[in-house]
Tab-separated table of C-alpha atoms in Angstrom:
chain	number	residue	atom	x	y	z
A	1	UNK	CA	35.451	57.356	102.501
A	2	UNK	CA	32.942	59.030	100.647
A	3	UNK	CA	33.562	61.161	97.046
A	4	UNK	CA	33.881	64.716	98.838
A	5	UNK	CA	36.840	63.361	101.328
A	6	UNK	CA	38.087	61.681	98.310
A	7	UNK	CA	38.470	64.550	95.611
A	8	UNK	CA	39.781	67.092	99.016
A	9	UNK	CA	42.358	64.839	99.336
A	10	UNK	CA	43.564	64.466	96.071
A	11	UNK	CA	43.512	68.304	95.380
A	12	UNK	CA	43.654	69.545	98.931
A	13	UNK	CA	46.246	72.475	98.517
A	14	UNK	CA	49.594	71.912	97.311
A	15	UNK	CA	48.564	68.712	94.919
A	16	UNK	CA	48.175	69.443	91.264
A	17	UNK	CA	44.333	69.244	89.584
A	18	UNK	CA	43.407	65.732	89.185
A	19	UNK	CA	43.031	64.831	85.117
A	20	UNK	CA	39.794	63.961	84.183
A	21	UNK	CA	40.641	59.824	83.833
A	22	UNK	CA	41.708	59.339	87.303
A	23	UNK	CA	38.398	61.212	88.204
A	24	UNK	CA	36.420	58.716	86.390
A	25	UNK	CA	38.589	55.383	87.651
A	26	UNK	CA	37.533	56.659	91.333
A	27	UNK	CA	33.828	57.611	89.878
A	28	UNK	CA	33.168	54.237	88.595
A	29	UNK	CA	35.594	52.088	90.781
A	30	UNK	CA	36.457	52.881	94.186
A	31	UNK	CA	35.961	50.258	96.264
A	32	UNK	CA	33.854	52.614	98.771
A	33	UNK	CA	31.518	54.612	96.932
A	34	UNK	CA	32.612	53.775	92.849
A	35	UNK	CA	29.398	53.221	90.788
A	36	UNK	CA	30.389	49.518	89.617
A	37	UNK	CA	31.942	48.521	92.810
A	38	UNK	CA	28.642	49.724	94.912
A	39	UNK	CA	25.872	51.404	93.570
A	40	UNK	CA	24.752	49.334	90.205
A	41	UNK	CA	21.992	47.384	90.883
A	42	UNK	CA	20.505	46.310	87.665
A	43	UNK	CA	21.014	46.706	83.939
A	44	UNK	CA	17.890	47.067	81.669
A	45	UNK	CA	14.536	48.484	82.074
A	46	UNK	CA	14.257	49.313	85.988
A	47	UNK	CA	18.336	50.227	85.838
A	48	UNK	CA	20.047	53.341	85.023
A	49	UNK	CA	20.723	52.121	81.415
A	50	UNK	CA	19.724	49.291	78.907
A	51	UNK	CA	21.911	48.062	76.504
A	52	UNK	CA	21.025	45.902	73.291
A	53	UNK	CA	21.285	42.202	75.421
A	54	UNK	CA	18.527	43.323	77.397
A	55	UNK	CA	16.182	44.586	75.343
A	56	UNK	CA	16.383	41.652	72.810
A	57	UNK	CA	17.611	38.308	72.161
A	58	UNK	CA	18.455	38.874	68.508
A	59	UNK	CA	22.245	40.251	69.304
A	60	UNK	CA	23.261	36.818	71.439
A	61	UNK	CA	21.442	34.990	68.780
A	62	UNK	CA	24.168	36.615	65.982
A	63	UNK	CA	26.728	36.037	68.283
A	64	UNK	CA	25.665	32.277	69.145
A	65	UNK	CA	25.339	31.718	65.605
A	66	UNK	CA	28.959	33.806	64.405
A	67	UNK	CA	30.604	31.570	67.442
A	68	UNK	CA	29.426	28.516	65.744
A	69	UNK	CA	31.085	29.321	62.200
A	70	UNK	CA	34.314	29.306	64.384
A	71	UNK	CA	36.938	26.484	65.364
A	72	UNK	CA	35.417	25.399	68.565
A	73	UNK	CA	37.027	26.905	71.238
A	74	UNK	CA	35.678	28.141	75.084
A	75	UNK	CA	34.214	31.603	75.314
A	76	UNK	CA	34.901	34.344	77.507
A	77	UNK	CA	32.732	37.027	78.117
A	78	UNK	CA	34.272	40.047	79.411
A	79	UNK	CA	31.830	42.367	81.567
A	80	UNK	CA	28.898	40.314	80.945
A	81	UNK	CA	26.603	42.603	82.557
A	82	UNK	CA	23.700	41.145	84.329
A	83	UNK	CA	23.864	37.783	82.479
A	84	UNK	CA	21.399	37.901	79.661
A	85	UNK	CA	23.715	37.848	76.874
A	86	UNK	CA	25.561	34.792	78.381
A	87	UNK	CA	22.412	33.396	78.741
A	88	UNK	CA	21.307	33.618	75.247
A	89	UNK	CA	24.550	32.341	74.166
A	90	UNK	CA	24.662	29.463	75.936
A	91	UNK	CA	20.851	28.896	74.761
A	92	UNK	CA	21.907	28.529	71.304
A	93	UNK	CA	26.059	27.428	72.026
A	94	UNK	CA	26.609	25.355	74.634
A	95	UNK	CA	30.173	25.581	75.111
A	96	UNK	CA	32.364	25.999	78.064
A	97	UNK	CA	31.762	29.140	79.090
A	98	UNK	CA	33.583	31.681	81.178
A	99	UNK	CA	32.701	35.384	82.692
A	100	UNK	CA	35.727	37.836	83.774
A	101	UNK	CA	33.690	39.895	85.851
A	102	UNK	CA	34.788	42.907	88.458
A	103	UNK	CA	32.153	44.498	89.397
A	104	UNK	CA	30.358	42.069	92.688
A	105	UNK	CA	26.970	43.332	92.437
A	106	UNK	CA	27.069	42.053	88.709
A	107	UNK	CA	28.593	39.220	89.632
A	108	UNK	CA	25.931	38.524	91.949
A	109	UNK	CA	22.998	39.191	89.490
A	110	UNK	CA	25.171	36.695	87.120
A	111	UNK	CA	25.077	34.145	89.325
A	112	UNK	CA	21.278	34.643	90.050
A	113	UNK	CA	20.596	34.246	86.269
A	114	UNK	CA	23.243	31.947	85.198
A	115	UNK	CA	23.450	29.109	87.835
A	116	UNK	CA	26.593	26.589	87.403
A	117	UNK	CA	26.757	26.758	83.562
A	118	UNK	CA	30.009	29.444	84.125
A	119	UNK	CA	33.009	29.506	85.725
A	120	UNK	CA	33.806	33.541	86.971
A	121	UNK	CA	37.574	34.817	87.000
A	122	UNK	CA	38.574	37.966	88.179
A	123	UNK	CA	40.704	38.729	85.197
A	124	UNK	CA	41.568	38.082	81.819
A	125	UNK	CA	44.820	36.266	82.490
A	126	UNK	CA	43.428	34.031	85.184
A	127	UNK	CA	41.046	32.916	82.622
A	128	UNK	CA	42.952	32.936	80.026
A	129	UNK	CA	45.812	30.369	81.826
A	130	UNK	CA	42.158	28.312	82.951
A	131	UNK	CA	42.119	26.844	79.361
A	132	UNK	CA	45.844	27.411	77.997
A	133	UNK	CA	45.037	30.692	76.391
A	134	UNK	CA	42.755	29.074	73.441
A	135	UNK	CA	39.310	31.414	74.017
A	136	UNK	CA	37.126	33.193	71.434
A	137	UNK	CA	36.560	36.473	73.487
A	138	UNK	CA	33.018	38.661	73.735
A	139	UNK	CA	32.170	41.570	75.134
A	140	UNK	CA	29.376	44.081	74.687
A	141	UNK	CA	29.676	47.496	76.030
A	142	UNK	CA	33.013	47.030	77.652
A	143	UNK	CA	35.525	49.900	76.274
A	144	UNK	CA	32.762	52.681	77.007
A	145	UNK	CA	33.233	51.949	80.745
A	146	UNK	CA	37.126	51.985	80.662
A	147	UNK	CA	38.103	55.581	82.091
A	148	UNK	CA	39.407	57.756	79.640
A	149	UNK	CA	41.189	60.749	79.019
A	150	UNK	CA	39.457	63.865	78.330
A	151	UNK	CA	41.702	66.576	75.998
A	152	UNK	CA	40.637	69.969	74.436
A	153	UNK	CA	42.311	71.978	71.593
A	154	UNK	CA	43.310	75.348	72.802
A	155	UNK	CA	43.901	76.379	69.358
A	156	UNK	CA	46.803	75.752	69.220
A	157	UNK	CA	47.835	72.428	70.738
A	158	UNK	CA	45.637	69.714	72.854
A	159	UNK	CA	45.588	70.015	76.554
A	160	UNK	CA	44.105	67.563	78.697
A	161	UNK	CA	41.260	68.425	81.485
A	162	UNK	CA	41.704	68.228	84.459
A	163	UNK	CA	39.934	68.743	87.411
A	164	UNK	CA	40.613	71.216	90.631
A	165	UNK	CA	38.496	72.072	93.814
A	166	UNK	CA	37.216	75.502	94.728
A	167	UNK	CA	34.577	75.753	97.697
A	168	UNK	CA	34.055	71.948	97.855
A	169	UNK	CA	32.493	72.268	93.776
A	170	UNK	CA	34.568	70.945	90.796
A	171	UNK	CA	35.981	73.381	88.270
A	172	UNK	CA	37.515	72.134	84.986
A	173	UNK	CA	41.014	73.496	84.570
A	174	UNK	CA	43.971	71.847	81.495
A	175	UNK	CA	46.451	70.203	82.449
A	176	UNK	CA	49.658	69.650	79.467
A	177	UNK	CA	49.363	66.957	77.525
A	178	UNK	CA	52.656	65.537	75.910
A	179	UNK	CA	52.116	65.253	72.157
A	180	UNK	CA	51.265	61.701	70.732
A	181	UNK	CA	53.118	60.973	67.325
A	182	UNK	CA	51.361	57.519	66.883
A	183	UNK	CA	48.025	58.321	68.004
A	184	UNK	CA	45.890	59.852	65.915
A	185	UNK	CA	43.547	63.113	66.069
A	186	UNK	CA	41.076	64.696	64.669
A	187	UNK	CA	42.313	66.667	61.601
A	188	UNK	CA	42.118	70.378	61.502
A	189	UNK	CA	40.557	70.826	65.477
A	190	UNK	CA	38.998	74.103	66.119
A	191	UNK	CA	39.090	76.231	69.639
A	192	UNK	CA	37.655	73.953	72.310
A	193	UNK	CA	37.761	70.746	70.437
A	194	UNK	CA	36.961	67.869	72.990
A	195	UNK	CA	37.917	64.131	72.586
A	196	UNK	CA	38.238	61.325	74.347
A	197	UNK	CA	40.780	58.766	74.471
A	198	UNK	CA	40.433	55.448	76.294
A	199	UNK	CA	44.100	55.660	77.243
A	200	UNK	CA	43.412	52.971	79.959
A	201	UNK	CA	41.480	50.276	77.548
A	202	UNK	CA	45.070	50.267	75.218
A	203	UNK	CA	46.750	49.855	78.744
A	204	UNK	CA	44.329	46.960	79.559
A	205	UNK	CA	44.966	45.003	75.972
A	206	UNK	CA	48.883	44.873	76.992
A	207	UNK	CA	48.151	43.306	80.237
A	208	UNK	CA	46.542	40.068	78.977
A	209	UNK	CA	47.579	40.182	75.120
A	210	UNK	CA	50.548	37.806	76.073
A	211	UNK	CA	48.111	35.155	77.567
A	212	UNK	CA	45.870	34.898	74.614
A	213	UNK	CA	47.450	32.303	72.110
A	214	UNK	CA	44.608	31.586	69.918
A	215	UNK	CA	40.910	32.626	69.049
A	216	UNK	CA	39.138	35.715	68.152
A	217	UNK	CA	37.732	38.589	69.556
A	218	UNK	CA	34.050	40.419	69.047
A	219	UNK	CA	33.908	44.029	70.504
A	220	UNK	CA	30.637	45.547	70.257
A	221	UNK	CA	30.446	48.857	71.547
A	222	UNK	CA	28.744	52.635	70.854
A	223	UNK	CA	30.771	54.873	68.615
A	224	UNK	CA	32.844	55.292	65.102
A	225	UNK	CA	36.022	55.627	63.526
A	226	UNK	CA	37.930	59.091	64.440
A	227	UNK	CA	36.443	60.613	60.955
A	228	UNK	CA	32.863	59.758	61.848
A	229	UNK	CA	33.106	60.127	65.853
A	230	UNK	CA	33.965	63.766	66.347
A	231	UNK	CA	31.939	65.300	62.973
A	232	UNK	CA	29.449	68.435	64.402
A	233	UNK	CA	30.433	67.185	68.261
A	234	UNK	CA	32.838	69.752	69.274
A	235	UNK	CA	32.124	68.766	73.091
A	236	UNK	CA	32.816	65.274	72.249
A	237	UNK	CA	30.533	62.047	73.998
A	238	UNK	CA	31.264	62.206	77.570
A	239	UNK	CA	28.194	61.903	79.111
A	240	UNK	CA	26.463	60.501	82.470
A	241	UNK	CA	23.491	57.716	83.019
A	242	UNK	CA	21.455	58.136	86.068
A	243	UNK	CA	17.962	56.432	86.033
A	244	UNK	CA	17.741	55.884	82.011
A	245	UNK	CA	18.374	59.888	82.211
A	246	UNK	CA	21.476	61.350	80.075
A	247	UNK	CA	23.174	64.030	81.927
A	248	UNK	CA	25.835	66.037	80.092
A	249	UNK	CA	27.946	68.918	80.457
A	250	UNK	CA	29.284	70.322	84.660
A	251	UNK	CA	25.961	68.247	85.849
A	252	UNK	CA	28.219	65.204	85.196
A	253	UNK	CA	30.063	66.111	88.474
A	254	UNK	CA	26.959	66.430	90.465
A	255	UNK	CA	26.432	62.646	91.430
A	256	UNK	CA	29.819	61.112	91.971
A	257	UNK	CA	29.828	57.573	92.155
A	258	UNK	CA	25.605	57.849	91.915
A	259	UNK	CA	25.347	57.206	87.878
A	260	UNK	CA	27.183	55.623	85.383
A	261	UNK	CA	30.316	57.611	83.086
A	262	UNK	CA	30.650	56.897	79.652
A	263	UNK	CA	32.068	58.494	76.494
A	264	UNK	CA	32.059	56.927	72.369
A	265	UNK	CA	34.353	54.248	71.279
A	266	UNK	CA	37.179	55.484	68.969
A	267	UNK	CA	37.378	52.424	66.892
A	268	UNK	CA	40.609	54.039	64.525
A	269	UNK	CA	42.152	53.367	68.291
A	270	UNK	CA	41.370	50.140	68.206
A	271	UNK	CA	41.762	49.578	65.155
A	272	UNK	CA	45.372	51.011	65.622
A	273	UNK	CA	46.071	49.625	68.834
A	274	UNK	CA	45.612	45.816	68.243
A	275	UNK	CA	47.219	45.810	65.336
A	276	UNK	CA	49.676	47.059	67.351
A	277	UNK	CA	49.763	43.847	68.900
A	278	UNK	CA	49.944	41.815	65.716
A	279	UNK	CA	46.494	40.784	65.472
A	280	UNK	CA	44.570	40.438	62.462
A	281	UNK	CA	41.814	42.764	62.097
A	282	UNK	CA	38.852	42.418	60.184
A	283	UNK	CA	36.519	45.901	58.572
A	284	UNK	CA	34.403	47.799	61.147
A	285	UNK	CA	30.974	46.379	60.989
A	286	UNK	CA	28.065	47.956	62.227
A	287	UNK	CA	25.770	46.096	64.573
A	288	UNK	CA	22.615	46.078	61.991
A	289	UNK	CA	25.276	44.288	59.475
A	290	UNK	CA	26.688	42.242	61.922
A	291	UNK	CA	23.358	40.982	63.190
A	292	UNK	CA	21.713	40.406	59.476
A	293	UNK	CA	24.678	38.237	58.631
A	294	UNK	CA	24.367	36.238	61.373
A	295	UNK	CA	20.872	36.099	61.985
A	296	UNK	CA	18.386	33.926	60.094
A	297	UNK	CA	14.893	34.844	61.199
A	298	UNK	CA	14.975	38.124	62.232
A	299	UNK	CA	11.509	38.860	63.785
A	300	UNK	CA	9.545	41.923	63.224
A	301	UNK	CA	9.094	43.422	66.561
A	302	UNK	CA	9.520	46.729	68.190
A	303	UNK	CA	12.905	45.675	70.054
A	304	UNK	CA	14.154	43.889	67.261
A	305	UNK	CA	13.727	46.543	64.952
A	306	UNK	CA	15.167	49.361	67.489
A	307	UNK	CA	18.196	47.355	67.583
A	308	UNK	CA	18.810	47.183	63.170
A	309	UNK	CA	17.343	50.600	62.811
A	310	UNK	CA	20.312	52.179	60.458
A	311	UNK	CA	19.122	56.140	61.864
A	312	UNK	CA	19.987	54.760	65.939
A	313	UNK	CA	21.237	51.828	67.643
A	314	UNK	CA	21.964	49.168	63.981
A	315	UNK	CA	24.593	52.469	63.370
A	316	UNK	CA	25.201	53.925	66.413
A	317	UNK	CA	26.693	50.494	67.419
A	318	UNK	CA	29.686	48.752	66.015
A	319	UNK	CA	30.985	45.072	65.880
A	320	UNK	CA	35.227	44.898	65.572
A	321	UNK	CA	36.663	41.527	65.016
A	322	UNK	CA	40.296	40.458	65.361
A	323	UNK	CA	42.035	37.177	65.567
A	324	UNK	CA	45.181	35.191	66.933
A	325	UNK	CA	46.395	33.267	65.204
């Protein structure tokens, strides 16, 4: 099946527009055509994004260094990409180490880099039950590449896109979108207000929260609290990767399953949501603070710099902690 037979018959005629989120699952993960299932190749310099693991060590030296100021426990690293942060990790911590990993050509590239220093699971639970649910838990760049929902204020309540098919193209269209008590918004919205909600991550969290019985957790990701996140972006984030090129607005829908979806990290959701779950959660941190307090000799070099600059990537990126306890 390729993307054109796919979205015909999910909106051939009769069948409802397709919200946005279930056109980003299939985008990124169908098992015939979905970007992490088939096309990704490589992460870094000759892929169709970087992210901070690959363009310096100085992040999995912070993290080697905050894993050591823990109660020793194994690590799991959750969408480890194509192994470098693992591998700087273990460099500096040598502990048992273990990779939940879907995506097979990542997997593959893991393997290349990593050798037999990690075990691989296919999901949190199974690797989770592998060492009786006592894990400190990593992952960089995860949420962004959970599908997510994509709603828009109509002025006078928020609707949530969906998508409909007219001469084989993609038009948007709304679909409605039951009002959230517990979740919160943006305060105030104007007309054609977009935001994204990573619906599916909060889904995720519930599948695996009862297997975790001790540790903590270290989500770094792009993006802000729901104040920050949505201030002079009244499009919202979503945006598309294809060969280090950003592609925004209907050009998104141009290379199905070709290039990489993403959208910002609410972190007031996850703040929200794993307290939710009674876990202890410590202040947002962004990655330059993060990295300075757990970094002793940070070197003065283009990369390293890039990655702690406070006007990009030491802001744009954030580091949430929680804890079982």
């Amino acid at each position: 099946m390729n993307p054109l037979e796919f979205l015909k018959g999910k909106l051939s005629d009769g069948n409802p527009p397709l919200p946005f989120e279930k056109y980003m699952e299939a985008a990124l993960y169908h098992p015939d055509f979905g970007y992490y299932t088939k096309q990704i190749r490589e992460i870094g310099h000759h892929g169709d994004f970087s992210t901070s693991a690959t363009l310096h060590t100085i992040l999995g030296e912070a993290i080697s260094s905050w894993l050591k100021s823990l109660p020793p426990l194994p690590v799991i690293e959750i969408g480890a990409g194509n192994g470098t942060l693992a591998q700087t990790i273990l460099k500096h911590h040598p502990a048992p180490y273990h990779i939940v990993e879907t995506s097979k050509p990542l997997q593959i590239l893991q393997q290349q880099r990593l050798g037999h220093s990690v075990e691989w699971h296919n999901t949190l639970p199974e690797a989770l039950d592998a060492i009786n649910g006592q894990a400190h838990l990593v992952s960089n760049e995860l949420v962004d590449a959970f599908p997510c929902q994509i709603l828009e204020f109509d002025g006078h309540q928020w609707q949530e896109v969906a998508l409909e098919i007219h001469n084989d193209n993609l038009r948007e269209t709304t679909l409605p979108f039951p009002p959230s008590p517990h979740l919160p918004f943006p305060p105030s919205p104007k007309n054609g207000q977009r935001i994204e909600i990573h619906r599916t991550y909060q889904q995720w969290l519930q599948t695996w929260a009862p297997c975790w019985k001790q540790g903590h957790s270290l989500t770094i990701d792009y993006g802000d609290t729901l104040d920050l996140l949505y201030y002079r972006r009244p499009y919202g984030t979503l945006r598309a990767y294809l060969g280090q090129q950003r592609i925004t607005g209907p050009a998104i829908y141009h290379h199905m399953g070709q290039q990489d979806l993403t959208a910002d990290v609410n972190f007031t959701h996850l703040q929200l949501w794993a307290q939710q779950l009674g876990w202890h959660t410590d202040p947002l941190q962004t990655q330059r603070d993060f990295i300075q307090a757990h970094h002793q000799n940070l070197p003065d070099e283009p990369a390293a710099r890039f990655l702690l600059n406070p006007e990009g990537a030491g802001e744009a990126f954030k580091a949430f902690i929680c804890e079982k306890r």
